[in-house]
CSV table of C-alpha atoms in Angstrom, one decimal:
chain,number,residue,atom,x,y,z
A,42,UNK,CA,20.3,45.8,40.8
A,43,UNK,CA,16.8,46.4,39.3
A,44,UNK,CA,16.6,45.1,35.7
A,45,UNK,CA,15.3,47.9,33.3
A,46,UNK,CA,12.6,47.5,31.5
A,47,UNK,CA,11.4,48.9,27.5
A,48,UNK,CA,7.5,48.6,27.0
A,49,UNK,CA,7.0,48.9,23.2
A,50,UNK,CA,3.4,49.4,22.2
A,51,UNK,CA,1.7,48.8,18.7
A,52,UNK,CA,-2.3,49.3,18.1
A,53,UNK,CA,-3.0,46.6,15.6
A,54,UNK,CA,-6.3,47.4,13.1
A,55,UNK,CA,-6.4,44.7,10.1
A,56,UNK,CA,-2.9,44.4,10.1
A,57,UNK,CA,-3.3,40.6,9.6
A,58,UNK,CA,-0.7,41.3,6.1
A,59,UNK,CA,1.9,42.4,8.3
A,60,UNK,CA,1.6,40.7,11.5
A,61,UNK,CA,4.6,38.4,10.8
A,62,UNK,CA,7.1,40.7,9.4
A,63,UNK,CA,6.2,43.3,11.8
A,64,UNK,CA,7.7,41.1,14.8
A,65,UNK,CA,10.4,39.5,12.5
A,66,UNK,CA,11.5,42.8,12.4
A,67,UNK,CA,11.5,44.1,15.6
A,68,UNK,CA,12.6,41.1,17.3
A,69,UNK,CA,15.6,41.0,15.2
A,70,UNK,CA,16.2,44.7,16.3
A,71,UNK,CA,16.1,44.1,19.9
A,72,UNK,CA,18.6,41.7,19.8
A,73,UNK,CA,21.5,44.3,19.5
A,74,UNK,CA,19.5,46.6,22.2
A,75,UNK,CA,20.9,45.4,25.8
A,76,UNK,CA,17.7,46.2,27.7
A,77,UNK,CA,14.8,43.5,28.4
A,78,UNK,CA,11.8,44.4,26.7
A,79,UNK,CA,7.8,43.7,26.1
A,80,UNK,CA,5.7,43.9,23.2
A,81,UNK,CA,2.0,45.0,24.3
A,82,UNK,CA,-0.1,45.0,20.9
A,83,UNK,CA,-3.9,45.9,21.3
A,84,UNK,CA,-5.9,44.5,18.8
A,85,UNK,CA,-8.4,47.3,18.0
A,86,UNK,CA,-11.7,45.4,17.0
A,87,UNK,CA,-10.3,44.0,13.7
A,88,UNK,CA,-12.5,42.3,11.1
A,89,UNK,CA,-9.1,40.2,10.1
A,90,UNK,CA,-7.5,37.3,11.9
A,91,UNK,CA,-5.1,40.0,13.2
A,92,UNK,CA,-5.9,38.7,16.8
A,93,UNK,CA,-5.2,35.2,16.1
A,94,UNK,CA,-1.7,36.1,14.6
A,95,UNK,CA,-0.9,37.6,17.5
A,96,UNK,CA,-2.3,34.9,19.7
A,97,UNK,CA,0.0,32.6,18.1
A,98,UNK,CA,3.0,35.1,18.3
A,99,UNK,CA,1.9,35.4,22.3
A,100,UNK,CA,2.4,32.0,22.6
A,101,UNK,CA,5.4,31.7,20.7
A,102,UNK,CA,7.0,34.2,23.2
A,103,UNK,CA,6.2,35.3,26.6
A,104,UNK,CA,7.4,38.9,25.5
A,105,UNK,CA,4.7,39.2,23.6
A,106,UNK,CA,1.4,40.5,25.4
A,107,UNK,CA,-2.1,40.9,23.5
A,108,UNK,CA,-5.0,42.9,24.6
A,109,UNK,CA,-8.4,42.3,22.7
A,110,UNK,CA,-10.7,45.3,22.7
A,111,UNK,CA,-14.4,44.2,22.3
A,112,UNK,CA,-14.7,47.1,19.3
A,113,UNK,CA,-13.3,49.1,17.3
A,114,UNK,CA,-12.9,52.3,19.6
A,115,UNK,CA,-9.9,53.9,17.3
A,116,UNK,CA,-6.5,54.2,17.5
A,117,UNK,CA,-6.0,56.7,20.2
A,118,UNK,CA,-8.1,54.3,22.9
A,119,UNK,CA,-5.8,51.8,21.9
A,120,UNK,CA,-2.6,53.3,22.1
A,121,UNK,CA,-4.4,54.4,25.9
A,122,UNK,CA,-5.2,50.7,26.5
A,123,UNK,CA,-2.1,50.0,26.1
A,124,UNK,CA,-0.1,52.8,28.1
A,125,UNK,CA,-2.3,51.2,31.0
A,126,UNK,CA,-1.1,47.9,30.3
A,127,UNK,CA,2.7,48.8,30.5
A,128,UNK,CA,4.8,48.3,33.2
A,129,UNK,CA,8.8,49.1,31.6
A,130,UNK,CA,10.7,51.8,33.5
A,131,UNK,CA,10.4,53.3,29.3
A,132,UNK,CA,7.4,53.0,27.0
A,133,UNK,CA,8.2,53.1,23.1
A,134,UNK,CA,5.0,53.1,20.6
A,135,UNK,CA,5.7,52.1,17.0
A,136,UNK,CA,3.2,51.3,14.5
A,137,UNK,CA,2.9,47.8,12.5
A,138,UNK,CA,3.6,49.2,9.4
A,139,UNK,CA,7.3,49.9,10.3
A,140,UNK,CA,7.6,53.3,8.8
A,141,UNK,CA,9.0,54.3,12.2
A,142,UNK,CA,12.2,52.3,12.1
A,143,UNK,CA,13.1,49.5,14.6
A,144,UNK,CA,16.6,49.7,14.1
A,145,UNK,CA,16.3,53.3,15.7
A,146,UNK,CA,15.0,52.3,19.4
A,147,UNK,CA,19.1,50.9,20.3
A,148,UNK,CA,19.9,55.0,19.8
A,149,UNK,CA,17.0,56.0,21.5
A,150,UNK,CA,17.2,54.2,24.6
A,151,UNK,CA,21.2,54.9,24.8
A,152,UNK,CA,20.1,58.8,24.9
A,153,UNK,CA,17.3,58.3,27.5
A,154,UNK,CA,19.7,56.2,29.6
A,155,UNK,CA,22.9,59.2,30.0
A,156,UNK,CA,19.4,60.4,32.6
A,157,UNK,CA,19.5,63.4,30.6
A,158,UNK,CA,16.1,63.6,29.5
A,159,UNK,CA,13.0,61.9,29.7
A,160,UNK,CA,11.6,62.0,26.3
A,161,UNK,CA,13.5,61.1,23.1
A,162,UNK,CA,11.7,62.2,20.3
A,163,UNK,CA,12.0,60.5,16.8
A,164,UNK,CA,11.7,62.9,13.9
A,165,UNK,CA,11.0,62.4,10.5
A,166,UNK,CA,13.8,63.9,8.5
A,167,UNK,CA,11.6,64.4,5.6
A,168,UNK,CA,8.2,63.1,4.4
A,169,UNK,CA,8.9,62.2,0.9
A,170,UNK,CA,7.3,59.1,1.2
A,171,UNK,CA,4.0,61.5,1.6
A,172,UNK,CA,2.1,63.0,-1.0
A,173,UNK,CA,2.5,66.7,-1.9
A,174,UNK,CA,-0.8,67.6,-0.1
A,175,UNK,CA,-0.2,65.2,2.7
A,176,UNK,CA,3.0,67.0,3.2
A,177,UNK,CA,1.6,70.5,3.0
A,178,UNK,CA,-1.3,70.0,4.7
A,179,UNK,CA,0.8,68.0,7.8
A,180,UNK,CA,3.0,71.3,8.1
A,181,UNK,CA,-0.1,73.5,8.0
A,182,UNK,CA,-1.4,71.5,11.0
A,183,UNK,CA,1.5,71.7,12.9
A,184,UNK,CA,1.7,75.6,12.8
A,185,UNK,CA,-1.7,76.4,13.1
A,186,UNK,CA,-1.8,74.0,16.3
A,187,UNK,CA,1.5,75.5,17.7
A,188,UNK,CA,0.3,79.1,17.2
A,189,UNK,CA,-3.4,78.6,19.0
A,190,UNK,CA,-2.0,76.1,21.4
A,191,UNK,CA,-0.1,76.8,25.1
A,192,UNK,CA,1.5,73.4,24.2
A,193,UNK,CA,3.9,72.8,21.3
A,194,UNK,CA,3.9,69.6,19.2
A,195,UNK,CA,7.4,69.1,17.3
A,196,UNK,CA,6.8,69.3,13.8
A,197,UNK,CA,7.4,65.6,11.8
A,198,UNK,CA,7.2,63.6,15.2
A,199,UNK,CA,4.7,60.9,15.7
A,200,UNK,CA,3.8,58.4,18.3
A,201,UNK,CA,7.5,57.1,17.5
A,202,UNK,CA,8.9,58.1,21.1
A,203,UNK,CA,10.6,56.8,24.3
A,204,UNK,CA,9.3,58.5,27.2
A,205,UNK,CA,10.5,57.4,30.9
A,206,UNK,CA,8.2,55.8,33.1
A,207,UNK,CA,7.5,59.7,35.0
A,208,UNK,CA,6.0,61.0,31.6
A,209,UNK,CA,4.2,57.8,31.7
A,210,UNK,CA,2.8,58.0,35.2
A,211,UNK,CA,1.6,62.2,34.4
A,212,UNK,CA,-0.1,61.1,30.9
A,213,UNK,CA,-2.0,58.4,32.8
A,214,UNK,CA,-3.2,61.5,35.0
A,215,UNK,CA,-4.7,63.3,32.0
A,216,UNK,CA,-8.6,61.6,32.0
A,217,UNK,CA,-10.1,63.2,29.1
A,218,UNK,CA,-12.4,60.5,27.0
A,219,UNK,CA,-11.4,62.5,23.4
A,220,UNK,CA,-8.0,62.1,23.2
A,221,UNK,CA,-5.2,63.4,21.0
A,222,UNK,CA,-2.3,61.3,21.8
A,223,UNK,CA,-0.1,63.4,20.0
A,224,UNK,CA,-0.8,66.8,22.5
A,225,UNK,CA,-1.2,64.3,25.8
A,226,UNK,CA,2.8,62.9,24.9
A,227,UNK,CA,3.8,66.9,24.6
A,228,UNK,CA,1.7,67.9,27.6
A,229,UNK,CA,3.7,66.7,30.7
A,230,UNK,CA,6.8,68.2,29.5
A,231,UNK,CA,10.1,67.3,31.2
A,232,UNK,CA,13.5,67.1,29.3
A,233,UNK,CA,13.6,66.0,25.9
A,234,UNK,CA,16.0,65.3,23.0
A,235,UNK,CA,15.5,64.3,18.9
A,236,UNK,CA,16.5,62.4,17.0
A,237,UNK,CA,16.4,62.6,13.1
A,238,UNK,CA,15.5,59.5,10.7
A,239,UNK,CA,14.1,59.4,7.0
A,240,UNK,CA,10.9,57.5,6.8
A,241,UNK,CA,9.9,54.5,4.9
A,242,UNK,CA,7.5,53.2,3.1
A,243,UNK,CA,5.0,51.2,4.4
A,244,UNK,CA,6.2,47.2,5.0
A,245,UNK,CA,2.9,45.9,4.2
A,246,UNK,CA,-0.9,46.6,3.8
A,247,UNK,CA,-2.3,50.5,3.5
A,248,UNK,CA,-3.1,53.3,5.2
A,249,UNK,CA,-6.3,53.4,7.9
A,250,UNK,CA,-6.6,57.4,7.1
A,251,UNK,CA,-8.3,59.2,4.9
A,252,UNK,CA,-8.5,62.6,3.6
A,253,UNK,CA,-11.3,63.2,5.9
A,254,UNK,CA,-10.1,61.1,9.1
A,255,UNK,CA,-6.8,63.3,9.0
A,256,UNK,CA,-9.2,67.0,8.8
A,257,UNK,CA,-11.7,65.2,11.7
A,258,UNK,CA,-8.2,64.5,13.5
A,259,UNK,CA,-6.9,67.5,13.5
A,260,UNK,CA,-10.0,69.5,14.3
A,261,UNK,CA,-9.7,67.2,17.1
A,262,UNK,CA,-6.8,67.9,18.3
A,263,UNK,CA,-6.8,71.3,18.0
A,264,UNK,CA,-10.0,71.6,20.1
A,265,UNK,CA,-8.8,69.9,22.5
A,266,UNK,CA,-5.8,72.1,23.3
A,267,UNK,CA,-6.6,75.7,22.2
A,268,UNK,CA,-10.2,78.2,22.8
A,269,UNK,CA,-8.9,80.6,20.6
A,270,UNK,CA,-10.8,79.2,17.8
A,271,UNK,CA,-14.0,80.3,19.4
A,272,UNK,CA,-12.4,82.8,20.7
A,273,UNK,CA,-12.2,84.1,17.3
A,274,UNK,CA,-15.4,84.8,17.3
A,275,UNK,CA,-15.8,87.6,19.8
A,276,UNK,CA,-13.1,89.3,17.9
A,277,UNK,CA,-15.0,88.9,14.7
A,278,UNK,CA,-18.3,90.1,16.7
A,279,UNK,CA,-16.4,93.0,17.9
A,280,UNK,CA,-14.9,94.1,14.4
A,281,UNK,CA,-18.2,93.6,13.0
A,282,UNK,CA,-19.9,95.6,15.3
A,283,UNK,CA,-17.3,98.3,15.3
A,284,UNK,CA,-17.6,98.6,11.7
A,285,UNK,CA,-21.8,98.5,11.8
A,286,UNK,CA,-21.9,101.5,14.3
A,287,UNK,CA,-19.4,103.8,11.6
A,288,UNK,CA,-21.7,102.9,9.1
A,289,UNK,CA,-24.7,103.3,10.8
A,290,UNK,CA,-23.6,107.0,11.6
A,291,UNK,CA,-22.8,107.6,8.2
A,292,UNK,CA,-26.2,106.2,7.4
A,293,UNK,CA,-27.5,108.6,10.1
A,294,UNK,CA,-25.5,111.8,8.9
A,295,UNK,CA,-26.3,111.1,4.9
A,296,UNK,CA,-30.1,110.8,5.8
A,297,UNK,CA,-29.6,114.3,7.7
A,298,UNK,CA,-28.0,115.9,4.9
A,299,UNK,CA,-29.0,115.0,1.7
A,300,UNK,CA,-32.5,112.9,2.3
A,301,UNK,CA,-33.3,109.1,3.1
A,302,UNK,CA,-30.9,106.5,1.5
A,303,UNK,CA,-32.5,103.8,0.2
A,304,UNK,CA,-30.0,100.7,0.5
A,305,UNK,CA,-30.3,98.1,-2.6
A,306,UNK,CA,-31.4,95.0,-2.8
A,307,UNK,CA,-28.2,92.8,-3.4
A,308,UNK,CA,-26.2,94.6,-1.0
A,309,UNK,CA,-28.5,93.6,1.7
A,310,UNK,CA,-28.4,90.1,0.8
A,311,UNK,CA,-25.1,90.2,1.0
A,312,UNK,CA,-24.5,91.5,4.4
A,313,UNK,CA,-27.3,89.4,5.7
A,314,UNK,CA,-25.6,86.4,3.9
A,315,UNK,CA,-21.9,86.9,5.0
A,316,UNK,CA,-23.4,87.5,8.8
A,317,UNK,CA,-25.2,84.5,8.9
A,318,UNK,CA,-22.6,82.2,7.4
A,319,UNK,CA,-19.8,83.7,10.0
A,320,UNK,CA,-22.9,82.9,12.8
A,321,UNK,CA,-23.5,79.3,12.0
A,322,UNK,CA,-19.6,78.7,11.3
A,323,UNK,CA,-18.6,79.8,15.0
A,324,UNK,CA,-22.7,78.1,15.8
A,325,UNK,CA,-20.7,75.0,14.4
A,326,UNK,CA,-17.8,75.5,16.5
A,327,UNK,CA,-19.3,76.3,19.7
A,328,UNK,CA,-21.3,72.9,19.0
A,329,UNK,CA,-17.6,71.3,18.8
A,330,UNK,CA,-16.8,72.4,22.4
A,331,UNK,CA,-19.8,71.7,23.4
A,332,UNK,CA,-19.9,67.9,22.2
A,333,UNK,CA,-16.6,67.5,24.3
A,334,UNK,CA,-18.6,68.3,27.2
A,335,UNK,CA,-21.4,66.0,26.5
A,336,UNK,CA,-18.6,63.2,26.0
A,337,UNK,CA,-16.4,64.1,29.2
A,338,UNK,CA,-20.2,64.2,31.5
A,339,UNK,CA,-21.1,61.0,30.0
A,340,UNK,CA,-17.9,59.6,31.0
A,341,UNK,CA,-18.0,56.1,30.0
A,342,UNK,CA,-14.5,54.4,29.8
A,343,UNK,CA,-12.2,55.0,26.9
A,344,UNK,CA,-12.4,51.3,25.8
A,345,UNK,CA,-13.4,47.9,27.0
A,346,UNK,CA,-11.0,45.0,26.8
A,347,UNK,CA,-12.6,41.1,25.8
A,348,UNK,CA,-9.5,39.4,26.6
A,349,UNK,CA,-5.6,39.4,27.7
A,350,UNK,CA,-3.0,37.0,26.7
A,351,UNK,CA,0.5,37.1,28.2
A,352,UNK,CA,-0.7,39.3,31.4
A,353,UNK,CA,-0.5,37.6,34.7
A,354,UNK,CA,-4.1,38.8,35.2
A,355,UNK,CA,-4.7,37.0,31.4
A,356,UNK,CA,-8.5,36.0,31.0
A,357,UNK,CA,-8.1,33.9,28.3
A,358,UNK,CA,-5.7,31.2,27.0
């Protein structure tokens, strides 16, 4: 009878606070879960001793499996580096900073084994642990993206997820270099199922995202899923248009009627300044669309790994 297996992934970036805790923790979890498992961290280029921690760790148990990126390529190449690397009949990603409970992947793997579905999605009950902008700004996102976008994300869920080894195998079909994890996990589809936890604090150390990271993020992934954006344009182009023709026969019938019109100063200015800030706004966005070309026809590989341990195929020791 073939043995299942849980991959559980975790992109590492200056986590060298939490290291230890992290895998306290989750080993301790997985003791109750009857299913053998693997930890595949990918150490994304920190300027820590993260690595060596998890060296150690790797050495300390052969569950444990490191990949060493030669730089920091972000957190999305990571988590990518290590979907490659996985080989359980489930993958599970969690973060180090244990927000995303441990002590919920027994539940999760229970539901994904009745064969009913092949996703189990973990959402956040609530985001009180968020600030009031984070919060509002995170449900913004989330409808804006599900009302331009042919895919849906579920609001409050993260990378926190079991997906079966098919949704696995169709995501590793998707070859695009800027990716937005978040949409590629919703784009295969197949059956899925939540369920609902309230989220922690952090364990240890802070955030890696700003204000601006989170706005560059989700332009990102809203570009990558959806035209309408640009699309928006034409519309706007056509409105504008529609409305310039009624007034230039106004313009047209007034000068026939009563004499030549002069039109005033500020006005003009304004109209010429309200055009040209709607032109190099959708100029702007075009350029967005366009810059995901340029990175797609370069196609250099998502991320570069300097060394394995705990991989049969391990370079280093």
């Amino acid at each position: 009878m073939h043995t299942q297996l849980l991959s559980i992934l975790t992109p590492m970036y200056n986590e060298s606070d939490g290291v230890d805790f992290f895998f306290e923790t989750l080993e301790h979890c997985m003791q109750a879960v009857p299913i053998d498992y693997e930890i595949i961290c990918v150490d994304d280029g920190s300027a820590d001793d993260t690595l060596e921690r998890l060296r150690q760790h790797a050495e300390r148990n052969p569950k444990i499996k490191v990949l060493a990126l030669t730089r920091n390529f972000g957190k999305e190449a990571a988590m990518t580096a290590a979907l490659d690397h996985a080989q359980g009949d489930a993958v599970l990603p969690i973060d180090a900073d244990l927000q995303d409970p441990p002590e919920l992947i027994g539940a999760m793997v229970e539901k994904w084994r009745t064969g009913e579905y092949e996703v189990v999605y973990a959402k956040r009950a609530s985001r009180d642990t968020d600030s009031l902008m984070k919060r509002n700004t995170a449900h913004w996102f989330y409808r804006l993206f599900n009302k331009m976008s042919e895919i849906h994300i579920p609001e409050n869920v993260g990378d926190f997820r079991l997906m079966d080894r098919r949704a696995v195998d169709a995501i590793k079909q998707l070859p695009e270099k800027d990716r937005f994890m978040k949409g590629l996990f919703c784009w295969p589809g197949f059956r899925h199922t939540v369920i609902e936890f309230d989220r922690q604090e952090r364990a240890q150390g802070t955030s890696k995202f700003n204000y601006w990271k989170l706005w560059n993020f989700a332009l990102s992934g809203i570009t990558s899923f959806s035209t309408f954006p640009i699309r928006i344009g034409t519309y706007l182009g056509l409105t504008v248009s529609f409305f310039a023709f009624i007034y230039a026969v106004v313009v047209v019938i007034n000068t026939l009627t009563t004499g030549v019109d002069v039109p005033g100063y500020a006005s003009t200015m304004v109209v010429i300044l309200f055009l040209g800030g709607i032109q190099l706004f959708f100029l702007g966005l075009l350029g967005e669309y366009v810059g995901r070309i340029y990175k797609e026809v370069k196609n250099r590989p998502i991320y570069l790994v300097a060394s394995k341990w705990g991989f049969e195929d391990s370079d280093a020791s």
